[in-house]
Short mmCIF file of C-alpha atoms and ligand atoms in Angstrom, two decimals:
data_model
loop_
_atom_site.label_atom_id
_atom_site.label_comp_id
_atom_site.label_asym_id
_atom_site.label_seq_id
_atom_site.Cartn_x
_atom_site.Cartn_y
_atom_site.Cartn_z
CA UNK A 279 -29.67 -6.51 -3.84
CA UNK A 280 -28.44 -3.83 -2.36
CA UNK A 281 -29.83 -0.62 -2.17
CA UNK A 282 -28.06 3.24 -2.52
CA UNK A 283 -28.27 4.93 1.47
CA UNK A 284 -28.44 8.23 0.24
CA UNK A 285 -31.47 8.40 -3.18
CA UNK A 286 -32.65 4.63 -2.03
CA UNK A 287 -32.15 3.05 -5.97
CA UNK A 288 -30.87 -0.44 -6.60
CA UNK A 289 -27.48 -0.53 -6.75
CA UNK A 290 -25.00 -3.19 -8.09
CA UNK A 291 -21.14 -3.72 -7.06
CA UNK A 292 -18.93 -2.57 -10.16
CA UNK A 293 -16.15 -4.96 -7.97
CA UNK A 294 -16.59 -7.59 -5.54
CA UNK A 295 -13.73 -8.92 -3.72
CA UNK A 296 -15.27 -11.46 -2.08
CA UNK A 297 -14.66 -12.88 2.19
CA UNK A 298 -12.77 -10.12 3.89
CA UNK A 299 -12.26 -10.00 7.24
CA UNK A 300 -12.46 -6.26 9.13
CA UNK A 301 -9.38 -3.91 8.10
CA UNK A 302 -8.74 -2.40 11.21
CA UNK A 303 -9.14 -6.39 13.82
CA UNK A 304 -5.79 -6.58 13.75
CA UNK A 305 -5.60 -10.27 16.35
CA UNK A 306 -4.12 -12.62 18.16
CA UNK A 307 -3.00 -16.25 17.74
CA UNK A 308 -5.97 -17.70 19.39
CA UNK A 309 -8.48 -15.48 17.75
CA UNK A 310 -7.98 -17.10 14.34
CA UNK A 311 -10.20 -19.02 14.67
CA UNK A 312 -13.35 -16.69 16.08
CA UNK A 313 -12.85 -13.84 13.06
CA UNK A 314 -15.73 -12.36 11.58
CA UNK A 315 -15.16 -12.19 7.75
CA UNK A 316 -18.04 -10.58 5.44
CA UNK A 317 -18.38 -9.93 1.41
CA UNK A 318 -16.34 -6.93 0.92
CA UNK A 319 -18.08 -5.11 -2.81
CA UNK A 320 -17.99 -1.72 -4.08
CA UNK A 321 -20.73 0.42 -6.27
CA UNK A 322 -21.33 3.00 -7.91
CA UNK A 323 -24.97 4.64 -7.68
CA UNK A 324 -26.96 4.83 -11.24
CA UNK A 325 -29.58 7.92 -9.81
CA UNK A 326 -27.24 10.03 -7.57
CA UNK A 327 -23.49 8.31 -8.22
CA UNK A 328 -22.64 8.07 -4.59
CA UNK A 329 -19.91 5.07 -4.67
CA UNK A 330 -20.47 2.69 -2.28
CA UNK A 331 -19.91 -0.58 0.19
CA UNK A 332 -22.69 -2.01 -0.62
CA UNK A 333 -22.71 -5.10 1.88
CA UNK A 334 -21.85 -2.91 5.35
CA UNK A 335 -20.50 -4.42 8.76
CA UNK A 336 -22.43 -3.41 11.66
CA UNK A 337 -20.52 0.19 13.26
CA UNK A 338 -20.44 -1.91 16.78
CA UNK A 339 -17.53 -4.38 15.46
CA UNK A 340 -15.10 -1.42 13.84
CA UNK A 341 -14.88 0.68 16.53
CA UNK A 342 -15.35 -0.20 20.53
CA UNK A 343 -12.82 -0.07 22.91
CA UNK A 344 -10.06 -2.04 21.38
CA UNK A 345 -10.19 0.23 17.93
CA UNK A 346 -6.88 -0.63 16.40
CA UNK A 347 -6.35 3.63 14.86
CA UNK A 348 -4.41 6.59 16.93
CA UNK A 349 -4.55 8.87 14.63
CA UNK A 350 -1.21 10.91 16.91
CA UNK A 351 0.76 8.17 15.63
CA UNK A 352 2.14 10.36 12.59
CA UNK A 353 4.23 13.05 12.87
CA UNK A 354 3.04 14.54 9.08
CA UNK A 355 -1.08 13.74 10.04
CA UNK A 356 -0.06 15.89 13.16
CA UNK A 357 0.70 18.79 11.40
CA UNK A 358 -2.09 18.63 8.84
CA UNK A 359 -4.16 18.93 12.32
CA UNK A 360 -2.56 21.83 12.68
CA UNK A 361 -3.35 23.54 9.84
CA UNK A 362 -6.83 22.66 9.53
CA UNK A 363 -6.79 23.98 13.18
CA UNK A 364 -5.52 27.45 11.64
CA UNK A 365 -7.28 27.42 9.36
CA UNK A 366 -10.95 26.70 11.15
CA UNK A 367 -9.56 29.53 13.63
CA UNK A 368 -8.43 32.10 10.91
CA UNK A 369 -11.59 31.80 8.85
CA UNK A 370 -14.87 30.30 10.01
CA UNK A 371 -14.95 31.13 13.73
CA UNK A 372 -16.30 34.49 14.62
CA UNK A 373 -17.93 36.24 16.72
CA UNK A 374 -17.79 35.80 21.21
CA UNK A 375 -16.93 32.11 22.62
CA UNK A 376 -17.85 30.11 19.96
CA UNK A 377 -18.21 26.85 19.47
CA UNK A 378 -16.57 23.61 17.97
CA UNK A 379 -17.75 20.07 17.68
CA UNK A 380 -15.21 17.12 16.27
CA UNK A 381 -17.19 14.18 14.60
CA UNK A 382 -14.23 11.52 15.09
CA UNK A 383 -11.90 13.15 17.28
CA UNK A 384 -10.06 10.18 18.21
CA UNK A 385 -6.89 10.92 20.63
CA UNK A 386 -8.03 14.61 20.28
CA UNK A 387 -5.21 15.24 17.41
CA UNK A 388 -7.51 17.76 15.92
CA UNK A 389 -9.35 19.32 19.39
CA UNK A 390 -6.34 19.51 21.56
CA UNK A 391 -5.19 22.34 19.52
CA UNK A 392 -9.03 24.17 20.34
CA UNK A 393 -8.22 23.20 23.56
CA UNK A 394 -4.99 24.99 24.24
CA UNK A 395 -6.56 28.48 22.72
CA UNK A 396 -9.58 27.84 25.32
CA UNK A 397 -11.69 27.59 22.78
CA UNK A 398 -14.71 25.83 23.67
CA UNK A 399 -15.11 22.09 21.55
CA UNK A 400 -16.72 18.69 21.62
CA UNK A 401 -15.40 15.76 20.74
CA UNK A 402 -18.30 12.92 19.25
CA UNK A 403 -15.87 10.00 19.81
CA UNK A 404 -17.34 5.79 19.91
CA UNK A 405 -14.42 4.35 20.02
CA UNK A 406 -13.42 4.27 24.09
CA UNK A 407 -9.71 3.34 24.18
CA UNK A 408 -8.73 6.12 21.75
CA UNK A 409 -10.77 9.14 23.48
CA UNK A 410 -9.85 7.75 26.90
CA UNK A 411 -6.48 9.07 25.66
CA UNK A 412 -8.15 12.37 24.40
CA UNK A 413 -9.63 13.22 27.82
CA UNK A 414 -6.72 12.76 29.60
CA UNK A 415 -5.21 15.05 27.58
CA UNK A 416 -7.82 17.48 29.30
CA UNK A 417 -9.98 17.16 25.77
CA UNK A 418 -13.55 17.39 26.43
CA UNK A 419 -14.77 14.28 24.62
CA UNK A 420 -18.48 12.36 24.15
CA UNK A 421 -17.42 8.63 23.96
CA UNK A 422 -20.47 8.01 21.40
CA UNK A 423 -21.33 7.40 17.98
CA UNK A 424 -23.06 11.06 16.32
CA UNK A 425 -26.34 10.80 14.50
CA UNK A 426 -29.31 13.37 15.03
CA UNK A 427 -30.05 11.50 18.81
CA UNK A 428 -26.33 12.52 19.90
CA UNK A 429 -27.46 15.84 17.97
CA UNK A 430 -30.42 16.62 20.25
CA UNK A 431 -28.43 16.11 23.00
CA UNK A 432 -25.58 18.22 22.44
CA UNK A 433 -27.19 21.36 21.50
CA UNK A 434 -29.54 20.49 24.31
CA UNK A 435 -26.19 20.92 26.84
CA UNK A 436 -23.86 22.96 24.75
CA UNK A 437 -26.39 25.28 22.28
CA UNK A 438 -25.84 25.49 18.53
CA UNK A 439 -22.60 25.11 17.22
CA UNK A 440 -20.52 27.39 14.96
CA UNK A 441 -18.07 24.99 14.15
CA UNK A 442 -18.69 21.41 13.43
CA UNK A 443 -15.77 19.20 11.99
CA UNK A 444 -15.37 15.97 10.65
CA UNK A 445 -11.57 14.42 9.31
CA UNK A 446 -11.73 10.80 7.65
CA UNK A 447 -15.11 10.08 9.08
CA UNK A 448 -18.19 10.74 7.36
CA UNK A 449 -17.20 8.30 4.85
CA UNK A 450 -17.79 6.06 7.55
CA UNK A 451 -21.10 7.17 8.38
CA UNK A 452 -23.57 4.88 7.05
CA UNK A 453 -26.56 5.53 8.70
CA UNK A 454 -25.92 9.76 6.64
CA UNK A 455 -29.55 10.84 6.67
CA UNK A 456 -29.72 10.79 10.37
CA UNK A 457 -26.09 12.15 10.77
CA UNK A 458 -27.85 14.78 8.50
CA UNK A 459 -31.23 15.37 10.07
CA UNK A 460 -28.04 15.75 13.25
CA UNK A 461 -25.70 18.40 11.47
CA UNK A 462 -29.34 20.55 10.81
CA UNK A 463 -30.49 20.51 13.87
CA UNK A 464 -26.80 21.75 15.71
CA UNK A 465 -25.61 23.94 12.96
CA UNK A 466 -26.34 27.58 13.92
CA UNK A 467 -28.22 30.22 10.87
CA UNK A 468 -24.78 30.51 10.05
CA UNK A 469 -22.55 28.04 11.36
CA UNK A 470 -19.96 25.62 9.23
CA UNK A 471 -19.22 21.83 8.84
CA UNK A 472 -16.10 21.66 7.32
CA UNK A 473 -15.31 17.78 6.22
CA UNK A 474 -12.65 16.04 4.89
CA UNK A 475 -12.15 12.44 3.55
CA UNK A 476 -10.82 10.91 0.75
CA UNK A 477 -11.58 11.61 -2.64
CA UNK A 478 -12.75 9.39 -5.33
CA UNK A 479 -11.44 11.17 -8.17
CA UNK A 480 -7.85 10.21 -6.21
CA UNK A 481 -8.36 6.68 -6.32
CA UNK A 482 -10.26 6.39 -9.57
CA UNK A 483 -6.88 8.52 -11.25
CA UNK A 484 -4.36 6.73 -8.80
CA UNK A 485 -6.22 3.22 -8.30
CA UNK A 486 -5.45 3.00 -4.92
CA UNK A 487 -8.52 1.01 -4.35
CA UNK A 488 -7.16 -0.31 -0.71
CA UNK A 489 -9.32 2.49 0.45
CA UNK A 490 -12.09 0.57 -0.34
CA UNK A 491 -12.82 -1.62 3.36
CA UNK A 492 -15.61 -1.96 5.83
CA UNK A 493 -15.01 1.23 7.43
CA UNK A 494 -15.40 3.44 3.77
CA UNK A 495 -18.72 3.48 3.39
CA UNK A 496 -19.19 6.31 0.94
CA UNK A 497 -16.32 7.01 -1.47
CA UNK A 498 -16.95 11.22 -1.75
CA UNK A 499 -17.43 13.48 -4.94
CA UNK A 500 -18.43 16.92 -4.65
CA UNK A 501 -21.32 15.94 -6.85
CA UNK A 502 -22.91 13.67 -5.37
CA UNK A 503 -22.45 14.93 -1.85
CA UNK A 504 -23.82 18.57 -3.59
CA UNK A 505 -27.08 15.60 -3.65
CA UNK A 506 -26.94 14.77 -0.01
CA UNK A 507 -26.50 18.40 0.80
CA UNK A 508 -29.76 19.89 -1.71
CA UNK A 509 -32.15 17.51 0.05
CA UNK A 510 -31.08 19.31 3.76
CA UNK A 511 -31.41 23.02 2.46
CA UNK A 512 -27.59 22.72 2.25
CA UNK A 513 -24.67 23.68 -0.33
CA UNK A 514 -20.90 23.03 -0.30
CA UNK A 515 -19.71 26.53 -0.47
CA UNK A 516 -15.85 25.73 -1.28
CA UNK A 517 -13.53 22.51 -1.98
CA UNK A 518 -9.63 22.56 -0.59
CA UNK A 519 -8.15 19.44 -2.17
CA UNK A 520 -5.44 18.24 0.78
CA UNK A 521 -2.79 15.91 0.40
CA UNK A 522 -3.03 13.44 2.94
CA UNK A 523 -4.35 9.79 2.86
CA UNK A 524 -3.67 9.56 -0.51
CA UNK A 525 -5.56 12.81 -2.13
CA UNK A 526 -8.37 13.27 0.27
CA UNK A 527 -10.78 16.57 -0.15
CA UNK A 528 -12.45 19.17 2.47
CA UNK A 529 -15.48 20.84 1.83
CA UNK A 530 -16.99 23.64 3.78
CA UNK A 531 -20.79 23.36 4.26
CA UNK A 532 -23.57 25.82 5.00
CA UNK A 533 -26.78 27.04 4.37
CA UNK A 534 -28.38 27.19 0.54
CA UNK A 535 -28.38 31.10 0.54
CA UNK A 536 -26.18 31.75 3.39
CA UNK A 537 -22.62 31.73 2.96
CA UNK A 538 -20.99 33.12 -0.89
CA UNK A 539 -20.07 29.39 -3.22
CA UNK A 540 -16.24 30.30 -4.07
CA UNK A 541 -15.45 29.48 -7.65
CA UNK A 542 -13.62 26.46 -6.26
CA UNK A 543 -16.11 24.39 -5.82
CA UNK A 544 -17.43 25.09 -10.14
CA UNK A 545 -13.93 24.75 -11.05
CA UNK A 546 -13.96 21.11 -9.82
CA UNK A 547 -17.42 20.23 -10.08
CA UNK A 548 -16.54 21.07 -13.96
CA UNK A 549 -13.52 18.71 -13.46
CA UNK A 550 -15.46 15.87 -12.08
CA UNK A 551 -17.77 16.66 -15.11
CA UNK A 552 -15.20 16.17 -17.43
CA UNK A 553 -13.61 13.37 -15.72
CA UNK A 554 -16.91 10.93 -15.75
CA UNK A 555 -17.28 11.26 -12.23
CA UNK A 556 -20.63 12.56 -12.06
CA UNK A 557 -22.09 9.65 -14.17
CA UNK A 558 -22.88 6.01 -13.29
CA UNK A 559 -19.52 4.71 -15.17
CA UNK A 560 -17.45 6.22 -12.97
CA UNK A 561 -15.78 3.09 -12.13
CA UNK A 562 -15.58 1.24 -14.94
CA UNK A 563 -12.35 0.26 -15.76
CA UNK A 564 -11.26 0.14 -11.99
CA UNK A 565 -12.20 -3.53 -11.74
CA UNK A 566 -9.31 -4.04 -14.53
CA UNK A 567 -6.49 -2.02 -13.05
CA UNK A 568 -7.58 -3.65 -9.89
CA UNK A 569 -6.89 -6.64 -10.96
CA UNK A 570 -4.22 -5.95 -12.73
CA UNK A 571 -2.60 -3.87 -9.72
CA UNK A 572 -2.85 -6.98 -7.21
CA UNK A 573 -1.15 -9.93 -10.27
CA UNK A 574 1.63 -7.16 -10.61
CA UNK A 575 2.35 -7.32 -7.44
CA UNK A 576 1.93 -10.71 -6.30
CA UNK A 577 3.94 -11.74 -9.32
CA UNK A 578 7.07 -9.48 -8.10
CA UNK A 579 6.99 -10.65 -4.64
CA UNK A 580 6.93 -14.85 -5.75
CA UNK A 581 10.19 -13.17 -8.01
CA UNK A 582 11.76 -11.73 -5.07
CA UNK A 583 11.44 -14.96 -2.66
CA UNK A 584 13.00 -17.31 -5.66
CA UNK A 585 15.89 -14.50 -5.27
CA UNK A 586 15.85 -16.22 -1.53
CA UNK A 587 15.05 -11.63 -0.70
CA UNK A 588 14.00 -10.61 2.20
CA UNK A 589 10.94 -8.25 2.15
CA UNK A 590 9.08 -6.76 5.15
CA UNK A 591 5.79 -4.65 5.22
CA UNK A 592 6.04 -1.44 6.01
CA UNK A 593 2.97 0.49 8.64
CA UNK A 594 0.10 -2.27 8.86
CA UNK A 595 -2.66 0.06 7.71
CA UNK A 596 -6.11 -0.88 7.83
CA UNK A 597 -6.23 -0.19 4.10
CA UNK A 598 -3.87 -3.17 3.49
CA UNK A 599 -6.26 -5.61 5.30
CA UNK A 600 -7.64 -5.13 1.39
CA UNK A 601 -4.67 -5.40 -0.84
CA UNK A 602 -3.23 -8.43 0.85
CA UNK A 603 -6.21 -10.26 1.31
CA UNK A 604 -7.28 -9.79 -2.42
CA UNK A 605 -3.95 -10.60 -3.81
CA UNK A 606 -3.59 -13.59 -1.49
CA UNK A 607 0.17 -12.33 0.17
CA UNK A 608 0.46 -13.68 3.55
CA UNK A 609 3.16 -14.87 5.81
CA UNK A 610 5.21 -16.69 2.50
CA UNK A 611 5.45 -13.95 0.89
CA UNK A 612 5.66 -11.62 3.32
CA UNK A 613 8.17 -12.19 6.73
CA UNK A 614 6.36 -9.34 8.62
CA UNK A 615 5.00 -6.02 8.81
CA UNK A 616 7.02 -3.16 10.69
CA UNK A 617 4.49 -0.85 12.73
CA UNK A 618 5.19 1.94 15.34
CA UNK A 619 1.57 2.05 16.56
CA UNK A 620 2.63 -0.30 20.16
CA UNK A 621 -1.42 -2.29 20.28
CA UNK A 622 -0.65 -3.69 16.49
CA UNK A 623 2.64 -4.64 17.74
CA UNK A 624 2.66 -8.84 18.75
CA UNK A 625 -0.97 -9.47 16.25
CA UNK A 626 -1.24 -10.54 13.28
CA UNK A 627 -2.40 -8.95 10.04
CA UNK A 628 -6.77 -9.15 9.60
CA UNK A 629 -7.29 -12.44 7.48
CA UNK A 630 -3.64 -13.54 6.47
CA UNK A 631 -2.37 -13.64 9.72
CA UNK A 632 0.80 -12.39 9.27
CA UNK A 633 3.26 -10.48 12.06
CA UNK A 634 3.37 -7.40 13.04
CA UNK A 635 5.79 -5.87 14.60
CA UNK A 636 8.19 -3.60 15.93
CA UNK A 637 10.35 -0.47 14.23
CA UNK A 638 13.30 -1.80 15.95
CA UNK A 639 13.29 -5.11 14.92
CA UNK A 640 12.85 -3.72 11.74
CA UNK A 641 16.13 -1.22 11.94
CA UNK A 642 18.00 -4.13 13.74
CA UNK A 643 17.49 -6.24 10.55
CA UNK A 644 17.13 -4.26 7.74
CA UNK A 645 15.00 -6.54 5.03
CA UNK A 646 16.34 -5.98 1.72
CA UNK A 647 12.58 -5.26 0.61
CA UNK A 648 9.88 -2.64 2.21
CA UNK A 649 6.69 -3.33 0.67
CA UNK A 650 5.21 0.39 1.12
CA UNK A 651 1.76 -0.87 2.75
CA UNK A 652 1.27 3.58 5.14
CA UNK A 653 1.93 4.45 0.81
CA UNK A 654 0.30 7.62 2.13
CA UNK A 655 2.81 8.37 4.27
CA UNK A 656 5.61 7.51 1.54
CA UNK A 657 7.49 11.29 2.10
CA UNK A 658 8.03 10.90 5.78
CA UNK A 659 8.59 7.23 5.82
CA UNK A 660 11.27 7.96 2.72
CA UNK A 661 12.89 10.27 4.64
CA UNK A 662 12.93 8.18 7.45
CA UNK A 663 14.75 5.36 6.09
CA UNK A 664 17.41 6.72 5.08
CA UNK A 665 20.08 4.26 6.18
CA UNK A 666 17.64 1.60 4.83
CA UNK A 667 18.24 2.62 1.59
CA UNK A 668 22.15 3.74 2.47
CA UNK A 669 22.59 -0.51 2.84
CA UNK A 670 20.54 -1.29 -0.37
CA UNK A 671 17.09 -1.61 1.20
CA UNK A 672 14.37 -0.85 -1.43
CA UNK A 673 11.07 0.23 -1.48
CA UNK A 674 7.99 -1.05 -3.13
CA UNK A 675 4.77 1.21 -3.99
CA UNK A 676 1.73 0.09 -5.32
CA UNK A 677 0.36 3.31 -6.36
CA UNK A 678 -0.81 4.35 -8.53
CA UNK A 679 1.87 1.33 -10.44
CA UNK A 680 3.56 -1.19 -8.63
CA UNK A 681 6.87 -0.73 -9.03
CA UNK A 682 10.04 -0.83 -7.46
CA UNK A 683 11.14 2.74 -6.08
CA UNK A 684 14.63 3.56 -5.26
N1 LIG B 46 -11.27 11.68 12.63
C1 LIG B 46 -9.09 10.93 12.63
C2 LIG B 46 -9.54 9.55 13.13
C3 LIG B 46 -10.44 8.85 12.19
S1 LIG B 46 -11.17 7.60 11.80
C4 LIG B 46 -8.34 11.50 12.27
O1 LIG B 46 -8.87 11.92 10.97
O2 LIG B 46 -7.44 10.45 11.41
C5 LIG B 46 -12.77 7.78 12.23
C6 LIG B 46 -13.08 7.84 13.79
O3 LIG B 46 -14.53 8.00 13.48
C7 LIG B 46 -12.49 6.47 14.83
O4 LIG B 46 -12.34 7.38 15.72
C8 LIG B 46 -14.35 5.97 15.01
O5 LIG B 46 -14.45 5.62 16.44
C9 LIG B 46 -14.81 6.87 15.01
N2 LIG B 46 -16.23 6.77 14.16
C10 LIG B 46 -17.28 5.96 14.02
N3 LIG B 46 -17.98 6.35 13.31
C11 LIG B 46 -19.02 7.83 14.53
C12 LIG B 46 -19.48 8.15 14.19
N4 LIG B 46 -20.95 7.59 14.33
N5 LIG B 46 -19.77 9.41 14.90
C13 LIG B 46 -18.68 9.99 15.64
N6 LIG B 46 -17.45 8.78 15.49
C14 LIG B 46 -17.29 7.48 14.69
P1 LIG B 47 -2.50 4.60 7.95
O1 LIG B 47 -2.48 4.91 6.72
O2 LIG B 47 -3.01 6.45 8.42
O3 LIG B 47 -4.48 4.72 8.14
P2 LIG B 47 -4.91 3.40 7.43
O4 LIG B 47 -5.44 2.65 8.54
O5 LIG B 47 -6.24 4.32 7.59
O6 LIG B 47 -5.16 2.40 6.52
O7 LIG B 47 -1.88 4.11 9.17
C1 LIG B 47 -0.45 4.19 9.38
C2 LIG B 47 0.54 3.11 9.98
O8 LIG B 47 1.36 3.43 9.66
C3 LIG B 47 0.22 2.54 11.30
O9 LIG B 47 -0.50 1.32 11.78
C4 LIG B 47 1.43 4.24 11.36
C5 LIG B 47 1.75 2.84 10.99
N1 LIG B 47 3.54 4.14 10.70
C6 LIG B 47 3.94 3.02 10.66
O10 LIG B 47 4.63 2.17 10.82
N2 LIG B 47 5.41 4.17 10.72
C7 LIG B 47 5.26 5.32 9.98
O11 LIG B 47 6.40 6.21 10.06
C8 LIG B 47 4.38 5.88 9.52
C9 LIG B 47 4.29 7.56 9.28
C10 LIG B 47 3.14 5.08 9.95
#
């Protein structure tokens, strides 16, 4: 029986996806035989209502010197992080010679903006290959996992932190109590923890169940996070919904009683209550909708194959590992997946072993249909692929519903 990583209560999964490979584990043919699988299951804690995985993969299997995800691959994400950095600088950096620390700084997509302005900064990034890209840009990066010990070392070498940032990383941290002890030690008395992650409300509303995979240990709501922070004398003082990653939430957190809580926090709390996110039944109904989506998509792809249509995948996302494996969509239904990341090209998708090809291949011979696996970048992709659509090509979406898009 699994236990909640936040409050220790017993937790039952609301969905079991069965055996899953590592979501970002793109591999070569000679690695098929030794591919690693684990049980992917998610549950909602009946006591603190934190939605989370109930079986976990050791982080060292996920984040290492061959990590496949380079943040700077998307131009819309680059813009997003430029705005994020501007917001932090404008609204939260005060005093002389402030220090910004980012957890999960990847290839430096965010920190580069602080570096360029001469602001003191440190990135904490355990995946050596992406950390190296940041280091080559001149960004001060420490190749380590963030936890209480790393926080202690940072404090010793750099002093207390004005703003601690995390983008798409807090939900990756299974030992949240060690992380929070670290945050408590590191932050100045009036410092801020600012982080954003995919938002549970969006996942439920859009049935974007492909967000459920090994790296995403938690699916945050404001209410469940508030319970966690209250144990460390901290509170959420502002929230701001973000469009990235299919619907994210940015949380600004401070020590209790130091900052004014913005009305947006109370409004989101009320919204979560009305959506039922503050209940143990938060994810009820999701399981049925997941099954329905997978069945519909599989049926559509089978029909297209029977009609002799060529279908490829667009974007070898880690998310798509859950979809493709659970819906049993393999190379018989998807010819290949187009992806712009050089390190993924020439490899195969985890579990289903669909070949990953360059975007050049896509452009050279357009297929009839492209399954939009990187649906969270849909606007950017559709804008860039007008020629494909002009030549009669169509995208297939599956979030929030299975649909042939114009
Ligand atoms: N912030 C970037 C990267 C998100 S991917 C963005 O939003 O695009 C998550 C990143 O967190 C990976 O680069 C991974 O190596 C890193 N990571 C995972 N566990 C970590 C930990 N305990 N401490 C710091 N970084 C971690
Ligand atoms: P993303 O959806 O950001 O992440 P995750 O892996 O967390 O699910 O991944 C986007 C992937 O899609 C990445 O491998 C790059 C690829 N991609 C393209 O191939 N073309 C594009 O135009 C864009 C925006 C992304």
